[in-house]
Short mmCIF file of N, CA and C in Angstrom, two decimals:
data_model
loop_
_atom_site.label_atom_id
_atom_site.label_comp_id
_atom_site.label_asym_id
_atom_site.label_seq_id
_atom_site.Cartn_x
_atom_site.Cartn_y
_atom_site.Cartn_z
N UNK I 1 147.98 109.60 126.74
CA UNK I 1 147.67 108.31 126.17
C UNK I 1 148.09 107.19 127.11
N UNK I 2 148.99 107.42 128.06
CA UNK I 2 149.92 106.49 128.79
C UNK I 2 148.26 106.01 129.83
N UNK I 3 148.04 107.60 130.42
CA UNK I 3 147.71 107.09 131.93
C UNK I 3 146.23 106.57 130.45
N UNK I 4 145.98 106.78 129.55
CA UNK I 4 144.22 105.61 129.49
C UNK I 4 144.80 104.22 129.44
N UNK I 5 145.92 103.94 128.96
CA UNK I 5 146.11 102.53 128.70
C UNK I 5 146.19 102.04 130.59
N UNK I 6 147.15 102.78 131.18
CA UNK I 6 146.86 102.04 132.75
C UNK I 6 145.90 102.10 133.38
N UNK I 7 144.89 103.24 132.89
CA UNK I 7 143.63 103.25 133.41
C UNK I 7 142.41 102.17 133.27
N UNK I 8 142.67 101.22 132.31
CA UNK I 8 142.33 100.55 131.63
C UNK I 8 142.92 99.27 131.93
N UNK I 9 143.96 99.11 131.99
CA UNK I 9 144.37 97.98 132.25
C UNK I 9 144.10 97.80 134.19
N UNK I 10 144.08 98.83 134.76
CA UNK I 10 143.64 99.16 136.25
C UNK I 10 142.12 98.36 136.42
N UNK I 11 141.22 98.71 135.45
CA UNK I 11 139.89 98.51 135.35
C UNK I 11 139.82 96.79 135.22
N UNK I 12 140.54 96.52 134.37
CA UNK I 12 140.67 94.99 134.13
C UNK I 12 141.28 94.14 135.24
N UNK I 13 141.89 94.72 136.13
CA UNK I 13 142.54 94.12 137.08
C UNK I 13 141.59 93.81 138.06
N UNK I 14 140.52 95.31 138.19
CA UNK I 14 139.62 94.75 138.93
C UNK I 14 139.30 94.29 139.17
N UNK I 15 138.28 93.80 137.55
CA UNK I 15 137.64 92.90 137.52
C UNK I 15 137.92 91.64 137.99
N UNK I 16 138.86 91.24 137.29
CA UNK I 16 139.57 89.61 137.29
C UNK I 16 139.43 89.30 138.58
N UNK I 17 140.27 90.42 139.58
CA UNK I 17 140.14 90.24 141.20
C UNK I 17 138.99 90.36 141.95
N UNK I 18 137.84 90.76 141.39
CA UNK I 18 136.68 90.68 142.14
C UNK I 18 136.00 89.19 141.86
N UNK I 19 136.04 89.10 140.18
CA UNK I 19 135.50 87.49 139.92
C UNK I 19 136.20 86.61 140.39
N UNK I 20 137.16 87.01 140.31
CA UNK I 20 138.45 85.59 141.21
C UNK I 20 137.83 85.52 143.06
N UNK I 21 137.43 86.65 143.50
CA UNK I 21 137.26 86.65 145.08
C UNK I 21 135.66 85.84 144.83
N UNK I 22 135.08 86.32 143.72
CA UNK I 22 133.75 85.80 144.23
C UNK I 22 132.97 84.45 143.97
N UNK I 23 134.61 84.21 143.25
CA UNK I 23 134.46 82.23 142.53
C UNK I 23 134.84 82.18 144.40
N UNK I 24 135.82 82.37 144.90
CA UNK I 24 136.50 82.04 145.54
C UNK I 24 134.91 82.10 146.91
N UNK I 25 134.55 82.67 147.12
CA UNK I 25 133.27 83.34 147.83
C UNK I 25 132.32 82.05 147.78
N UNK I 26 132.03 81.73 146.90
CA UNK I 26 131.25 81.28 146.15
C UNK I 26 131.54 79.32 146.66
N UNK I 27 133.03 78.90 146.04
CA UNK I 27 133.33 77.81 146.62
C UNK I 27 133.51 77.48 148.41
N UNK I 28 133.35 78.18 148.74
CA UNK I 28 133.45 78.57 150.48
C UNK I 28 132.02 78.02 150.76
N UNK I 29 131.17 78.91 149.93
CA UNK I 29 130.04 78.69 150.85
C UNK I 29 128.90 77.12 150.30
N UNK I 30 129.40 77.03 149.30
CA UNK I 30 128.69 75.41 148.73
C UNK I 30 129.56 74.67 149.61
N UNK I 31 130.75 74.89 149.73
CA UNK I 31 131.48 73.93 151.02
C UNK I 31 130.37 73.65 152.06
N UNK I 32 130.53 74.92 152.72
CA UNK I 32 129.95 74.80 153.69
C UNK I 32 128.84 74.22 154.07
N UNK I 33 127.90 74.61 153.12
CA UNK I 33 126.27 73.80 152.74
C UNK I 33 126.81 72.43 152.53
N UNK I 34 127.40 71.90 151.94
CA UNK I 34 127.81 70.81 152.21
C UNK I 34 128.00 69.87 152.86
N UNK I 35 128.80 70.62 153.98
CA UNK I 35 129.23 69.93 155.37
C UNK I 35 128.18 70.02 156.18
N UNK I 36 127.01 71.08 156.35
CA UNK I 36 125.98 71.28 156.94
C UNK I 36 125.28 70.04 156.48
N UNK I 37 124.74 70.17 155.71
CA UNK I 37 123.39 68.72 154.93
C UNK I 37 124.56 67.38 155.70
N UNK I 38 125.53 67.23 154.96
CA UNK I 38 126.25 66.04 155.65
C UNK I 38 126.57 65.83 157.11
N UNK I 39 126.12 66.43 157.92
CA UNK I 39 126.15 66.69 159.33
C UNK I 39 124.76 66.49 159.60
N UNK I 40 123.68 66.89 159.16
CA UNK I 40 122.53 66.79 159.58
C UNK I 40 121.75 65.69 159.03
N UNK I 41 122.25 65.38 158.23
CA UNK I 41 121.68 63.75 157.10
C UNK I 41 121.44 62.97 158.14
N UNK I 42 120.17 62.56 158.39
CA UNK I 42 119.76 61.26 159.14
C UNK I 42 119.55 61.44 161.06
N UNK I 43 120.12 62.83 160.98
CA UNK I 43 120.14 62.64 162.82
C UNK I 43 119.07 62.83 163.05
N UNK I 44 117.94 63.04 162.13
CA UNK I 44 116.18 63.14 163.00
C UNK I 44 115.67 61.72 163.38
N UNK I 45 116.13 60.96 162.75
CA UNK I 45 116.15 59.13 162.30
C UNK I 45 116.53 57.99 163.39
N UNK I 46 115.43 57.71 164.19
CA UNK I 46 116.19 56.58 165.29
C UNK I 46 117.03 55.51 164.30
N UNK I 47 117.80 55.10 164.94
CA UNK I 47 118.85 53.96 164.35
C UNK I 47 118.37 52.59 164.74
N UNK I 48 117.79 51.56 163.85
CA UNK I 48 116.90 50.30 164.28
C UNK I 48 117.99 49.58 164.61
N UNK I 49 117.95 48.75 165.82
CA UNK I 49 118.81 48.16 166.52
C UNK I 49 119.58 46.73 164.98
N UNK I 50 120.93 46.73 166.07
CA UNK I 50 121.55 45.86 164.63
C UNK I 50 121.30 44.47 165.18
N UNK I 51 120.81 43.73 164.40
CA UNK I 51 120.70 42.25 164.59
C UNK I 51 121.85 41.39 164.79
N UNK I 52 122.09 40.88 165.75
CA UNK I 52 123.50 39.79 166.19
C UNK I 52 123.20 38.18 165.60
N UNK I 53 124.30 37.86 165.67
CA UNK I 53 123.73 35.80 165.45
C UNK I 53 124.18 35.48 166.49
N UNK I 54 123.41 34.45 167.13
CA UNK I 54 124.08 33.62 168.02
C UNK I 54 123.43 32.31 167.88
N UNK I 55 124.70 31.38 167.66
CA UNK I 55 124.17 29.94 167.22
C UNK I 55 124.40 29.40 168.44
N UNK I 56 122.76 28.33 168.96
CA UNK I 56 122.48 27.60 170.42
C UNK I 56 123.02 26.24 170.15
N UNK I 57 123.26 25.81 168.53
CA UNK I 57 123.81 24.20 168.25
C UNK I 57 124.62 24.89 166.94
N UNK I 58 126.13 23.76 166.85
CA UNK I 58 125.99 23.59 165.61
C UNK I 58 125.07 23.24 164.31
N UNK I 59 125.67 24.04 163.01
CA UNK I 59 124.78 23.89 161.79
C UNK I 59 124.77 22.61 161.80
N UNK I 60 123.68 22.11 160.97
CA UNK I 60 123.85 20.85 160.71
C UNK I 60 124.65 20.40 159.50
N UNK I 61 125.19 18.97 159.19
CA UNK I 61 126.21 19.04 158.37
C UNK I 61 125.31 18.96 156.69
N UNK I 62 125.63 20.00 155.74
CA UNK I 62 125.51 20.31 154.38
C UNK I 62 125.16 19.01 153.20
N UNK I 63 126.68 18.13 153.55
CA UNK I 63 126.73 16.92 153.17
C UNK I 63 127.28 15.94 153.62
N UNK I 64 126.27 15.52 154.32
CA UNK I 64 126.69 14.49 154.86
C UNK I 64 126.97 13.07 154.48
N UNK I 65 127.27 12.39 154.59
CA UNK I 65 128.49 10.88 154.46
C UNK I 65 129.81 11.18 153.60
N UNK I 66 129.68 12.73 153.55
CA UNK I 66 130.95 13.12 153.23
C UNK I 66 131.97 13.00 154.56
N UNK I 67 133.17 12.87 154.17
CA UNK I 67 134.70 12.94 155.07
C UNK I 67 134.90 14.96 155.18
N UNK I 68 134.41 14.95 156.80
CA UNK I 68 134.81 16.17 157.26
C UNK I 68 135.77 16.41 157.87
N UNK I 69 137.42 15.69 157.35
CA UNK I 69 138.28 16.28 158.02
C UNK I 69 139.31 16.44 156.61
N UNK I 70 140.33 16.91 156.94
CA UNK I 70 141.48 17.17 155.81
C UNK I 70 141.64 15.44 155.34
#
C-alpha cells in the first residue's frame, strides 16, 4: 500500500515539474519573440530627416507699445 501512495505521489511530482518547466519554456520564448519584433520594428523604414529652426531676424514683438523690460 506504501509503495502505491509514493508511486503516486512520484506521478504528481512529475507532472507539476514538467508544467512548471514548460510555463517556464514557454515564458523564454514569447521573451524572446519579443525582443526580436522590438529589434526589427521600423529598421526597413528610412528615417525622414529632422527639421531644425533657425531664426535669420528676431520675432517680431507680440505686443507691442507694451514695456519689454522688467
Amino acid at each position: 500500500m506504501g509503495s502505491r501512495i509514493a508511486a503516486r505521489l512520484g506521478a504528481v511530482l512529475l507532472i507539476v515539474v514538467l508544467g512548471a518547466l514548460a510555463v517556464a519554456v514557454a515564458v523564454f520564448l514569447a521573451m524572446g519573440a519579443v525582443n526580436l519584433i522590438q529589434r526589427g520594428a521600423g529598421t526597413h523604414l528610412e528615417e525622414p530627416p529632422t527639421p531644425s529652426m533657425e531664426f535669420s531676424e528676431p520675432p517680431a514683438d507680440p505686443l507691442p507699445g507694451r514695456p519689454s523690460g522688467p
